[in-house]
Amino acid sequence: MLKEQVDVDDGQEEWGDYVLYRDDIPERLESKLSRKRTWRETEGGQGIVGISFHTDAFMDPRAADISSKTIQILGDYEKYTRVLTRNPKLANHYQHSFEQARGYVTIGTSVPTLDEDAVSAIEQNAPPVESRLDGLKEFADAGFPTFISLSPTYPSIDSRDQMETLLKKVATADPDVIFHEPINQRGANFQMTVDAAWNHSHDELGSQLAKIRDRDAWRRYSLKHHAWVQELGDKHDLPVHLWPDSRLMSIADGAVEAWLRKWYDRQSPEPFAERPTPSTPMPKIPDEVGSLSL
């Protein structure tokens, strides 16, 4: 499809310069669900469909039309759906589909930083953070469950005060949950992020990203960001939920590994999809994490 439809030889290297539209998804989905008698539900996933976790389903009107029809069909068949988009402002124009799926759909947006220069460097052509939050707030005000993906927070957020400012800002959108995840420094995607920062002359971010190529530096940064988000979420009574990376757990030990594992196995505090919300306090942050420095 890449070569035939958009003349792309290397999908990873040219990521962001092409779009493959699968216009027949709603029709194929309808046909599939009309015949489907069983629905796989795991303890972690619980049968929830994720839309837009690898690309943006509301990047433009054509994609939004495909996505809105898909959401509507999933709602018709009473399938819970989680939508993530950097363009909730455009999604606002398709509230009729969300309305038809009401009770079965939640929508969220990602916010990695309040530094718009960094956002424009790393997430080229994506809407600014203010627009994302405004669009999400419209959904919350209309009574839809919403979430923020504070992901990935960049290492250029190097103080607790900066993280507090970020959390206070995203809280203005009134989300049901704020997920948090530091950046993952593995693979080609991370290198593309580093290159994007340098190529757009964002030298501070580029330097900070380059530093966490070192595994120990990445570990310290990730643990510190997780701890800040938990502490500040507790301080401001925000519904935070940490997403620890499995590799981070693999290089931790003792109390730190146990802390991360408890978050990994913990349900988020959002009242969505008939899921049980946590009845216990957030896991205690180990003393050794609190003493780390970036």
Short mmCIF file of C-alpha atoms in Angstrom, two decimals:
data_model
loop_
_atom_site.label_atom_id
_atom_site.label_comp_id
_atom_site.label_asym_id
_atom_site.label_seq_id
_atom_site.Cartn_x
_atom_site.Cartn_y
_atom_site.Cartn_z
CA MET A 1 0.00 0.00 0.00
CA LEU A 2 2.81 2.41 0.84
CA LYS A 3 4.48 2.08 -2.55
CA GLU A 4 1.33 1.76 -4.63
CA GLN A 5 -0.77 4.50 -3.05
CA VAL A 6 1.66 7.12 -1.74
CA ASP A 7 5.01 6.20 -3.38
CA VAL A 8 6.76 5.63 -0.05
CA ASP A 9 9.76 3.29 0.13
CA ASP A 10 10.50 3.48 3.86
CA GLY A 11 7.42 4.00 6.02
CA GLN A 12 9.46 4.71 9.16
CA GLU A 13 11.88 7.17 7.60
CA GLU A 14 9.12 9.08 5.81
CA TRP A 15 6.68 8.96 8.75
CA GLY A 16 4.55 12.11 8.85
CA ASP A 17 4.82 12.80 5.12
CA TYR A 18 2.06 10.46 3.97
CA VAL A 19 -1.39 9.16 4.94
CA LEU A 20 -3.09 5.92 3.96
CA TYR A 21 -6.86 6.37 4.17
CA ARG A 22 -8.81 3.17 4.70
CA ASP A 23 -12.20 4.49 3.67
CA ASP A 24 -13.84 1.06 3.86
CA ILE A 25 -13.20 0.54 7.58
CA PRO A 26 -16.77 1.43 8.67
CA GLU A 27 -18.32 -0.92 6.09
CA ARG A 28 -15.95 -3.76 6.94
CA LEU A 29 -16.44 -3.23 10.68
CA GLU A 30 -20.22 -3.28 10.36
CA SER A 31 -20.02 -6.55 8.42
CA LYS A 32 -17.68 -8.05 11.00
CA LEU A 33 -19.67 -7.03 14.07
CA SER A 34 -22.97 -8.12 12.58
CA ARG A 35 -21.61 -11.69 12.50
CA LYS A 36 -19.45 -11.66 15.62
CA ARG A 37 -20.80 -13.68 18.54
CA THR A 38 -17.90 -13.47 21.01
CA TRP A 39 -15.77 -10.53 22.12
CA ARG A 40 -12.41 -11.03 23.73
CA GLU A 41 -12.03 -9.35 27.11
CA THR A 42 -8.76 -9.56 29.03
CA GLU A 43 -8.16 -8.46 32.60
CA GLY A 44 -6.06 -5.55 31.37
CA GLY A 45 -7.83 -4.54 28.18
CA GLN A 46 -11.35 -5.60 29.17
CA GLY A 47 -12.50 -5.57 25.56
CA ILE A 48 -12.04 -1.80 25.06
CA VAL A 49 -11.24 -0.73 21.47
CA GLY A 50 -8.42 1.77 21.07
CA ILE A 51 -8.71 4.23 18.19
CA SER A 52 -5.87 6.48 17.07
CA PHE A 53 -2.99 5.18 19.15
CA HIS A 54 -0.64 4.85 16.16
CA THR A 55 -1.78 7.74 14.00
CA ASP A 56 -4.37 10.50 14.43
CA ALA A 57 -7.92 9.56 13.50
CA PHE A 58 -8.99 13.23 13.44
CA MET A 59 -6.03 14.66 11.55
CA ASP A 60 -8.27 16.02 8.79
CA PRO A 61 -11.92 15.86 7.64
CA ARG A 62 -11.46 12.69 5.56
CA ALA A 63 -9.89 10.79 8.44
CA ALA A 64 -12.46 12.26 10.84
CA ASP A 65 -15.32 11.01 8.66
CA ILE A 66 -13.93 7.46 8.73
CA SER A 67 -13.34 7.63 12.48
CA SER A 68 -16.70 9.13 13.40
CA LYS A 69 -18.56 6.44 11.47
CA THR A 70 -16.41 3.80 13.18
CA ILE A 71 -17.20 5.22 16.64
CA GLN A 72 -20.90 5.27 15.79
CA ILE A 73 -20.89 1.62 14.66
CA LEU A 74 -18.99 0.47 17.76
CA GLY A 75 -21.53 2.32 19.90
CA ASP A 76 -24.40 0.68 18.03
CA TYR A 77 -22.95 -2.69 18.98
CA GLU A 78 -22.29 -1.53 22.58
CA LYS A 79 -18.51 -1.87 22.31
CA TYR A 80 -16.47 0.39 24.60
CA THR A 81 -14.09 2.64 22.69
CA ARG A 82 -11.19 4.88 23.73
CA VAL A 83 -10.29 7.65 21.25
CA LEU A 84 -7.00 9.55 21.41
CA THR A 85 -6.46 12.59 19.18
CA ARG A 86 -4.36 15.73 19.08
CA ASN A 87 -7.25 17.42 17.30
CA PRO A 88 -10.31 17.29 19.58
CA LYS A 89 -11.35 20.63 18.08
CA LEU A 90 -12.08 18.86 14.80
CA ALA A 91 -13.68 15.96 16.67
CA ASN A 92 -16.09 18.49 18.22
CA HIS A 93 -17.71 18.79 14.78
CA TYR A 94 -18.58 15.09 14.91
CA GLN A 95 -20.28 15.08 18.29
CA HIS A 96 -23.35 13.49 16.67
CA SER A 97 -21.37 10.25 16.34
CA PHE A 98 -20.09 10.50 19.91
CA GLU A 99 -23.66 11.21 21.01
CA GLN A 100 -24.88 8.03 19.31
CA ALA A 101 -22.11 6.10 21.10
CA ARG A 102 -22.67 7.90 24.44
CA GLY A 103 -21.97 5.62 27.35
CA TYR A 104 -19.54 3.58 25.25
CA VAL A 105 -16.90 6.14 24.25
CA THR A 106 -14.27 8.26 25.96
CA ILE A 107 -12.05 10.79 24.18
CA GLY A 108 -8.66 12.16 25.15
CA THR A 109 -5.75 14.20 23.89
CA SER A 110 -2.00 14.10 24.42
CA VAL A 111 -0.03 16.94 26.03
CA PRO A 112 3.73 16.37 26.44
CA THR A 113 4.74 19.92 27.39
CA LEU A 114 3.55 23.53 27.42
CA ASP A 115 6.56 24.58 25.34
CA GLU A 116 4.89 25.26 21.98
CA ASP A 117 8.28 25.46 20.21
CA ALA A 118 9.03 21.92 21.36
CA VAL A 119 5.56 20.74 20.37
CA SER A 120 5.88 22.19 16.86
CA ALA A 121 9.36 20.65 16.48
CA ILE A 122 8.45 17.13 17.60
CA GLU A 123 4.78 16.98 16.59
CA GLN A 124 4.89 18.76 13.25
CA ASN A 125 1.56 20.03 11.90
CA ALA A 126 -0.27 19.01 15.09
CA PRO A 127 -2.58 21.56 16.76
CA PRO A 128 -1.16 23.65 19.63
CA VAL A 129 -1.70 22.53 23.21
CA GLU A 130 -4.22 25.30 23.96
CA SER A 131 -6.43 24.12 21.09
CA ARG A 132 -6.26 20.50 22.31
CA LEU A 133 -7.35 21.45 25.80
CA ASP A 134 -10.13 23.73 24.58
CA GLY A 135 -11.50 20.99 22.33
CA LEU A 136 -11.37 18.39 25.09
CA LYS A 137 -13.10 20.74 27.52
CA GLU A 138 -16.00 21.01 25.05
CA PHE A 139 -16.46 17.24 25.25
CA ALA A 140 -16.25 17.30 29.06
CA ASP A 141 -18.80 20.13 29.22
CA ALA A 142 -21.11 18.07 26.99
CA GLY A 143 -20.96 15.25 29.54
CA PHE A 144 -18.60 12.86 27.76
CA PRO A 145 -15.88 11.05 29.73
CA THR A 146 -12.46 12.43 28.80
CA PHE A 147 -8.79 11.80 29.51
CA ILE A 148 -5.41 13.47 29.14
CA SER A 149 -2.34 11.55 28.01
CA LEU A 150 0.53 13.44 29.62
CA SER A 151 2.81 11.62 27.29
CA PRO A 152 5.62 11.64 26.69
CA THR A 153 6.85 14.29 29.12
CA TYR A 154 10.19 15.55 27.83
CA PRO A 155 13.38 15.66 29.94
CA SER A 156 13.47 19.43 29.37
CA ILE A 157 10.86 19.55 32.16
CA ASP A 158 13.61 19.55 34.75
CA SER A 159 11.91 20.89 37.88
CA ARG A 160 8.95 19.99 40.02
CA ASP A 161 7.57 23.51 39.53
CA GLN A 162 7.50 23.05 35.75
CA MET A 163 5.64 19.77 36.12
CA GLU A 164 3.20 21.43 38.51
CA THR A 165 2.48 24.17 35.97
CA LEU A 166 1.86 21.52 33.30
CA LEU A 167 -0.49 19.51 35.51
CA LYS A 168 -2.45 22.57 36.58
CA LYS A 169 -2.89 23.55 32.96
CA VAL A 170 -4.17 20.19 31.73
CA ALA A 171 -6.51 20.01 34.74
CA THR A 172 -8.41 23.01 33.31
CA ALA A 173 -9.85 20.64 30.67
CA ASP A 174 -11.56 18.72 33.52
CA PRO A 175 -10.43 15.20 32.48
CA ASP A 176 -11.60 12.06 34.27
CA VAL A 177 -8.02 10.79 34.34
CA ILE A 178 -4.54 12.11 33.55
CA PHE A 179 -2.29 9.32 32.30
CA HIS A 180 1.45 9.90 32.52
CA GLU A 181 4.37 8.36 30.66
CA PRO A 182 7.98 9.56 30.17
CA ILE A 183 9.52 9.22 26.74
CA ASN A 184 10.76 5.79 25.68
CA GLN A 185 14.37 5.97 24.48
CA ARG A 186 14.34 2.73 22.52
CA GLY A 187 14.26 2.29 18.77
CA ALA A 188 13.89 4.43 15.68
CA ASN A 189 11.05 6.58 16.99
CA PHE A 190 13.23 7.99 19.74
CA GLN A 191 16.03 8.80 17.31
CA MET A 192 13.49 10.54 15.07
CA THR A 193 12.46 12.65 18.07
CA VAL A 194 16.06 13.64 18.78
CA ASP A 195 16.65 14.47 15.12
CA ALA A 196 13.45 16.55 14.96
CA ALA A 197 14.58 18.66 17.93
CA TRP A 198 18.00 19.33 16.38
CA ASN A 199 16.58 19.94 12.90
CA HIS A 200 14.20 22.59 14.26
CA SER A 201 16.96 24.32 16.24
CA HIS A 202 15.47 23.41 19.60
CA ASP A 203 18.93 22.95 21.06
CA GLU A 204 17.91 22.64 24.72
CA LEU A 205 15.42 19.85 24.03
CA GLY A 206 17.83 18.15 21.64
CA SER A 207 20.57 18.15 24.29
CA GLN A 208 18.23 16.84 27.00
CA LEU A 209 16.97 14.06 24.74
CA ALA A 210 20.50 13.10 23.70
CA LYS A 211 21.48 12.74 27.37
CA ILE A 212 18.84 10.11 28.07
CA ARG A 213 20.28 7.80 25.44
CA ASP A 214 22.27 6.66 28.47
CA ARG A 215 20.19 4.02 30.24
CA ASP A 216 20.88 5.26 33.76
CA ALA A 217 20.09 8.86 32.82
CA TRP A 218 16.81 7.65 31.27
CA ARG A 219 16.00 5.67 34.40
CA ARG A 220 16.58 8.66 36.70
CA TYR A 221 14.56 11.01 34.49
CA SER A 222 11.66 8.53 34.17
CA LEU A 223 11.46 7.77 37.88
CA LYS A 224 11.67 11.45 38.84
CA HIS A 225 8.89 12.44 36.42
CA HIS A 226 6.68 9.61 37.66
CA ALA A 227 7.28 10.65 41.27
CA TRP A 228 6.54 14.32 40.55
CA VAL A 229 3.27 13.49 38.80
CA GLN A 230 2.17 11.24 41.66
CA GLU A 231 3.13 13.77 44.35
CA LEU A 232 1.48 16.68 42.54
CA GLY A 233 -1.59 14.68 41.67
CA ASP A 234 -2.02 13.88 45.34
CA LYS A 235 -1.33 17.49 46.35
CA HIS A 236 -3.93 18.95 43.97
CA ASP A 237 -6.40 16.04 44.16
CA LEU A 238 -6.01 15.22 40.47
CA PRO A 239 -6.96 11.82 38.98
CA VAL A 240 -3.45 10.83 37.87
CA HIS A 241 -2.46 7.39 36.68
CA LEU A 242 1.12 6.34 35.89
CA TRP A 243 2.05 4.24 32.85
CA PRO A 244 5.43 2.70 33.80
CA ASP A 245 7.39 1.20 30.92
CA SER A 246 8.06 -2.54 31.19
CA ARG A 247 11.77 -1.92 30.51
CA LEU A 248 11.88 0.59 33.36
CA MET A 249 10.58 -2.10 35.68
CA SER A 250 13.15 -4.56 34.35
CA ILE A 251 16.06 -2.29 35.37
CA ALA A 252 14.58 -1.40 38.76
CA ASP A 253 14.73 -3.55 41.86
CA GLY A 254 13.45 -3.81 45.40
CA ALA A 255 11.01 -1.13 46.53
CA VAL A 256 11.28 0.80 43.26
CA GLU A 257 10.31 -2.21 41.16
CA ALA A 258 7.43 -2.98 43.55
CA TRP A 259 6.18 0.62 43.30
CA LEU A 260 6.21 0.55 39.50
CA ARG A 261 4.61 -2.89 39.41
CA LYS A 262 1.73 -1.70 41.59
CA TRP A 263 1.07 1.11 39.13
CA TYR A 264 1.37 -1.28 36.17
CA ASP A 265 -1.28 -3.57 37.65
CA ARG A 266 -3.52 -0.78 38.96
CA GLN A 267 -6.77 0.26 37.31
CA SER A 268 -7.11 3.91 36.36
CA PRO A 269 -9.51 6.06 38.43
CA GLU A 270 -11.89 6.81 35.55
CA PRO A 271 -15.49 5.63 35.75
CA PHE A 272 -15.58 4.13 32.25
CA ALA A 273 -16.53 0.77 30.75
CA GLU A 274 -17.90 -0.63 34.01
CA ARG A 275 -14.35 -1.01 35.27
CA PRO A 276 -13.66 -1.11 39.01
CA THR A 277 -11.89 2.04 40.17
CA PRO A 278 -9.09 1.76 42.77
CA SER A 279 -10.25 1.50 46.37
CA THR A 280 -6.77 1.91 47.88
CA PRO A 281 -4.44 4.95 48.03
CA MET A 282 -1.75 5.44 45.41
CA PRO A 283 1.35 3.26 46.00
CA LYS A 284 3.90 4.85 48.31
CA ILE A 285 6.83 6.44 46.50
CA PRO A 286 10.08 4.77 47.66
CA ASP A 287 12.50 7.04 49.51
CA GLU A 288 15.27 6.30 47.01
CA VAL A 289 13.14 7.68 44.17
CA GLY A 290 12.46 10.89 46.09
CA SER A 291 16.20 11.42 46.51
CA LEU A 292 17.03 11.12 42.79
CA SER A 293 18.29 14.12 40.84
CA LEU A 294 17.96 14.64 37.10
#
